[in-house]
mmCIF file of C-alpha atoms in Angstrom:
data_model
loop_
_atom_site.group_PDB
_atom_site.id
_atom_site.type_symbol
_atom_site.label_atom_id
_atom_site.label_comp_id
_atom_site.label_asym_id
_atom_site.label_seq_id
_atom_site.Cartn_x
_atom_site.Cartn_y
_atom_site.Cartn_z
ATOM 1 C CA MET P 1 11.352 -5.081 31.103
ATOM 2 C CA SER P 2 14.941 -4.350 30.141
ATOM 3 C CA PRO P 3 15.548 -2.591 26.796
ATOM 4 C CA ALA P 4 17.331 -5.662 25.400
ATOM 5 C CA LEU P 5 14.461 -7.948 26.387
ATOM 6 C CA LEU P 6 11.913 -5.466 25.037
ATOM 7 C CA ASP P 7 13.745 -5.382 21.673
ATOM 8 C CA ARG P 8 13.780 -9.161 21.557
ATOM 9 C CA VAL P 9 10.058 -9.399 22.336
ATOM 10 C CA MET P 10 9.238 -6.730 19.719
ATOM 11 C CA TRP P 11 11.267 -8.658 17.165
ATOM 12 C CA GLU P 12 9.667 -12.003 17.984
ATOM 13 C CA ILE P 13 6.167 -10.548 17.718
ATOM 14 C CA ASN P 14 6.633 -8.320 14.663
ATOM 15 C CA GLY P 15 9.772 -9.424 12.810
ATOM 16 C CA VAL P 16 8.086 -11.797 10.355
ATOM 17 C CA TRP P 17 5.569 -9.341 8.925
ATOM 18 C CA LEU P 18 7.981 -6.377 9.035
ATOM 19 C CA LYS P 19 10.367 -8.309 6.778
ATOM 20 C CA ARG P 20 7.513 -8.761 4.244
ATOM 21 C CA ILE P 21 7.306 -5.015 3.592
ATOM 22 C CA PRO P 22 9.276 -4.429 0.370
ATOM 23 C CA PHE P 23 11.321 -1.453 1.585
ATOM 24 C CA PHE P 24 12.092 -3.120 4.941
ATOM 25 C CA GLN P 25 13.299 -6.482 3.592
ATOM 26 C CA ASP P 26 17.007 -5.866 4.133
ATOM 27 C CA ALA P 27 16.681 -3.306 6.913
ATOM 28 C CA GLU P 28 18.676 -3.562 10.102
ATOM 29 C CA ARG P 29 16.987 -5.419 12.907
ATOM 30 C CA ASN P 30 17.506 -2.432 15.218
ATOM 31 C CA PHE P 31 15.521 -0.211 12.833
ATOM 32 C CA LEU P 32 12.696 -2.743 12.563
ATOM 33 C CA THR P 33 12.395 -3.093 16.349
ATOM 34 C CA ARG P 34 12.210 0.712 16.571
ATOM 35 C CA VAL P 35 9.385 0.683 14.018
ATOM 36 C CA ALA P 36 7.635 -2.046 16.020
ATOM 37 C CA SER P 37 7.939 -0.027 19.208
ATOM 38 C CA PHE P 38 5.920 2.807 17.617
ATOM 39 C CA LEU P 39 3.025 0.618 16.488
ATOM 40 C CA SER P 40 -0.393 1.560 17.805
ATOM 41 C CA ALA P 41 -3.350 -0.779 18.215
ATOM 42 C CA TYR P 42 -6.870 0.063 17.117
ATOM 43 C CA VAL P 43 -10.183 -1.733 16.586
ATOM 44 C CA TYR P 44 -12.618 -0.881 13.787
ATOM 45 C CA ALA P 45 -16.264 -1.960 13.726
ATOM 46 C CA PRO P 46 -17.664 -3.701 10.625
ATOM 47 C CA LEU P 47 -17.934 -1.357 7.610
ATOM 48 C CA GLU P 48 -15.665 1.274 9.173
ATOM 49 C CA VAL P 49 -12.889 2.627 6.973
ATOM 50 C CA PRO P 50 -9.441 3.106 8.535
ATOM 51 C CA PRO P 51 -7.733 6.381 7.556
ATOM 52 C CA PRO P 52 -5.170 6.373 4.721
ATOM 53 C CA ARG P 53 -1.406 7.145 4.915
ATOM 54 C CA ARG P 54 -0.717 4.419 7.460
ATOM 55 C CA LEU P 55 0.780 0.963 7.334
ATOM 56 C CA TYR P 56 -1.706 -1.531 8.783
ATOM 57 C CA VAL P 57 -1.268 -5.130 9.897
ATOM 58 C CA ILE P 58 -4.284 -7.226 10.798
ATOM 59 C CA HIS P 59 -4.065 -8.780 14.244
ATOM 60 C CA ARG P 60 -7.627 -10.177 14.261
ATOM 61 C CA GLY P 61 -10.593 -9.917 11.877
ATOM 62 C CA CYS P 62 -11.030 -9.354 8.132
ATOM 63 C CA ALA P 63 -10.945 -6.362 5.793
ATOM 64 C CA LYS P 64 -11.705 -5.811 2.124
ATOM 65 C CA TYR P 65 -8.924 -4.025 0.234
ATOM 66 C CA LYS P 66 -8.812 -3.626 -3.568
ATOM 67 C CA ASP P 67 -11.364 -6.426 -4.030
ATOM 68 C CA GLN P 68 -9.304 -8.804 -1.887
ATOM 69 C CA LEU P 69 -10.213 -10.197 1.498
ATOM 70 C CA LEU P 70 -7.395 -9.686 4.006
ATOM 71 C CA SER P 71 -7.110 -11.566 7.291
ATOM 72 C CA VAL P 72 -4.715 -12.163 10.195
ATOM 73 C CA GLY P 73 -1.122 -11.276 9.307
ATOM 74 C CA ASP P 74 -2.019 -9.453 6.097
ATOM 75 C CA MET P 75 -1.053 -5.817 5.644
ATOM 76 C CA TRP P 76 -1.966 -2.852 3.516
ATOM 77 C CA GLY P 77 -1.103 0.802 3.136
ATOM 78 C CA HIS P 78 2.649 0.542 2.555
ATOM 79 C CA VAL P 79 2.351 1.846 -1.025
ATOM 80 C CA GLU P 80 -0.082 4.653 -0.249
ATOM 81 C CA MET P 81 1.799 5.790 2.835
ATOM 82 C CA MET P 82 4.962 6.496 0.856
ATOM 83 C CA LEU P 83 3.426 7.962 -2.301
ATOM 84 C CA THR P 84 1.814 11.298 -1.488
ATOM 85 C CA ASN P 85 0.189 11.687 -4.918
ATOM 86 C CA ALA P 86 -1.041 8.106 -5.180
ATOM 87 C CA HIS P 87 -4.730 7.342 -5.116
ATOM 88 C CA GLN P 88 -5.477 6.722 -1.455
ATOM 89 C CA THR P 89 -7.023 3.272 -1.523
ATOM 90 C CA THR P 90 -8.663 2.418 1.754
ATOM 91 C CA ALA P 91 -9.783 -0.832 3.290
ATOM 92 C CA THR P 92 -13.165 -1.573 4.807
ATOM 93 C CA ALA P 93 -13.555 -3.624 7.965
ATOM 94 C CA MET P 94 -15.702 -6.694 7.239
ATOM 95 C CA THR P 95 -15.719 -7.882 10.857
ATOM 96 C CA TYR P 96 -14.413 -6.304 14.026
ATOM 97 C CA LEU P 97 -10.939 -5.490 12.794
ATOM 98 C CA HIS P 98 -8.032 -5.387 15.262
ATOM 99 C CA VAL P 99 -5.000 -3.759 13.651
ATOM 100 C CA LEU P 100 -1.548 -2.499 14.448
ATOM 101 C CA TYR P 101 -0.559 0.609 12.520
ATOM 102 C CA ILE P 102 2.140 3.216 12.150
ATOM 103 C CA GLU P 103 1.878 6.637 10.518
ATOM 104 C CA SER P 104 3.962 7.291 7.404
ATOM 105 C CA GLY P 105 5.606 10.337 8.984
ATOM 106 C CA LYS P 106 6.905 8.250 11.879
ATOM 107 C CA VAL P 107 8.473 5.682 9.533
ATOM 108 C CA LEU P 108 10.246 8.437 7.622
ATOM 109 C CA GLU P 109 11.354 10.093 10.852
ATOM 110 C CA LEU P 110 12.835 6.804 12.117
ATOM 111 C CA ALA P 111 14.533 6.190 8.749
ATOM 112 C CA GLU P 112 16.436 9.479 9.044
ATOM 113 C CA SER P 113 18.792 7.788 11.536
ATOM 114 C CA TYR P 114 19.412 4.858 9.155
ATOM 115 C CA PRO P 115 20.881 6.110 5.839
ATOM 116 C CA GLU P 116 20.677 2.739 4.071
ATOM 117 C CA VAL P 117 17.020 2.283 5.013
ATOM 118 C CA ARG P 118 16.233 5.859 3.987
ATOM 119 C CA LYS P 119 17.933 5.277 0.619
ATOM 120 C CA ARG P 120 16.032 2.001 0.116
ATOM 121 C CA ILE P 121 12.703 3.674 0.946
ATOM 122 C CA ARG P 122 13.403 6.488 -1.525
ATOM 123 C CA ARG P 123 14.466 4.070 -4.262
ATOM 124 C CA TRP P 124 11.420 1.857 -3.702
ATOM 125 C CA THR P 125 9.105 4.903 -3.652
ATOM 126 C CA ALA P 126 10.541 6.208 -6.929
ATOM 127 C CA PHE P 127 10.125 2.788 -8.555
ATOM 128 C CA GLU P 128 6.509 2.479 -7.322
ATOM 129 C CA ALA P 129 5.703 6.000 -8.526
ATOM 130 C CA LEU P 130 7.105 5.169 -11.978
ATOM 131 C CA LYS P 131 5.176 1.896 -12.056
ATOM 132 C CA LEU P 132 1.891 3.612 -11.134
ATOM 133 C CA TYR P 133 2.544 6.337 -13.711
ATOM 134 C CA LEU P 134 3.153 3.791 -16.485
ATOM 135 C CA ILE P 135 0.089 1.753 -15.526
ATOM 136 C CA SER P 136 -2.050 4.902 -15.482
ATOM 137 C CA ASN P 137 -0.795 5.925 -18.939
ATOM 138 C CA LEU P 138 -1.395 2.434 -20.302
ATOM 139 C CA ARG P 139 -4.982 2.439 -19.027
ATOM 140 C CA GLN P 140 -5.550 5.893 -20.471
ATOM 141 C CA GLU P 141 -4.214 4.769 -23.853
ATOM 142 C CA ARG P 142 -6.447 1.657 -23.814
ATOM 143 C CA ARG P 143 -9.504 3.824 -23.091
ATOM 144 C CA ARG P 144 -8.527 6.126 -25.957
ATOM 145 C CA GLN P 145 -8.125 3.152 -28.308
ATOM 146 C CA ARG P 146 -11.553 1.761 -27.302
ATOM 147 C CA ARG P 147 -13.229 5.133 -27.924
ATOM 148 C CA LEU P 148 -11.511 5.369 -31.301
ATOM 149 C CA ARG P 149 -12.631 1.843 -32.306
ATOM 150 C CA PHE P 150 -16.166 2.604 -31.156
ATOM 151 C CA SER P 151 -16.337 5.847 -33.132
ATOM 152 C CA ARG P 152 -15.009 4.064 -36.260
ATOM 153 C CA GLN P 153 -17.583 1.312 -35.791
ATOM 154 C CA VAL P 154 -20.406 3.867 -35.472
ATOM 155 C CA ALA P 155 -19.154 5.730 -38.551
ATOM 156 C CA CYS P 156 -19.001 2.458 -40.487
ATOM 157 C CA GLU P 157 -22.544 1.496 -39.426
ATOM 158 C CA ASN P 158 -23.813 4.929 -40.460
ATOM 159 C CA SER P 159 -22.191 4.532 -43.878
ATOM 160 C CA VAL P 160 -23.820 1.120 -44.372
ATOM 161 C CA THR P 161 -27.203 2.545 -43.340
ATOM 162 C CA GLU P 162 -26.879 5.420 -45.805
ATOM 163 C CA LEU P 163 -25.958 3.033 -48.639
ATOM 164 C CA SER P 164 -28.931 0.780 -47.961
ATOM 165 C CA ILE P 165 -31.367 3.700 -48.134
#
């Protein structure tokens, strides 16, 4: 197949879902076809867990990811693959799961030749890291507030018990 025809086929097969990835939305078509050309296929048996730090797209089958059921055309891993300190959430194959995937290192390597894409990936990664940090702090503060309310409630109940004696 000629390189031009191969690029066109790669785009026709993968262009729709590649454009759904937040940091690829405005990327050059040439970059996206390069990403598509480095996709690998793999099949996981039911209850197997694909490794983290990859971008996955489901070609056939179903997977459970963050309490959601994913099916054909759905993807996961784009957040975790860019954030090295993020909690590595993994999916579990619910059926035989046919996926296409690419390693995070390969995406970053390809982006080095495309300054605008590289800048967009960095900006998106920084925003996601900030968002996860703020959410984590908010959850921590809510847990602290609940513990404080509980301890006040226990102290109040103890006071009432002492008064009634």
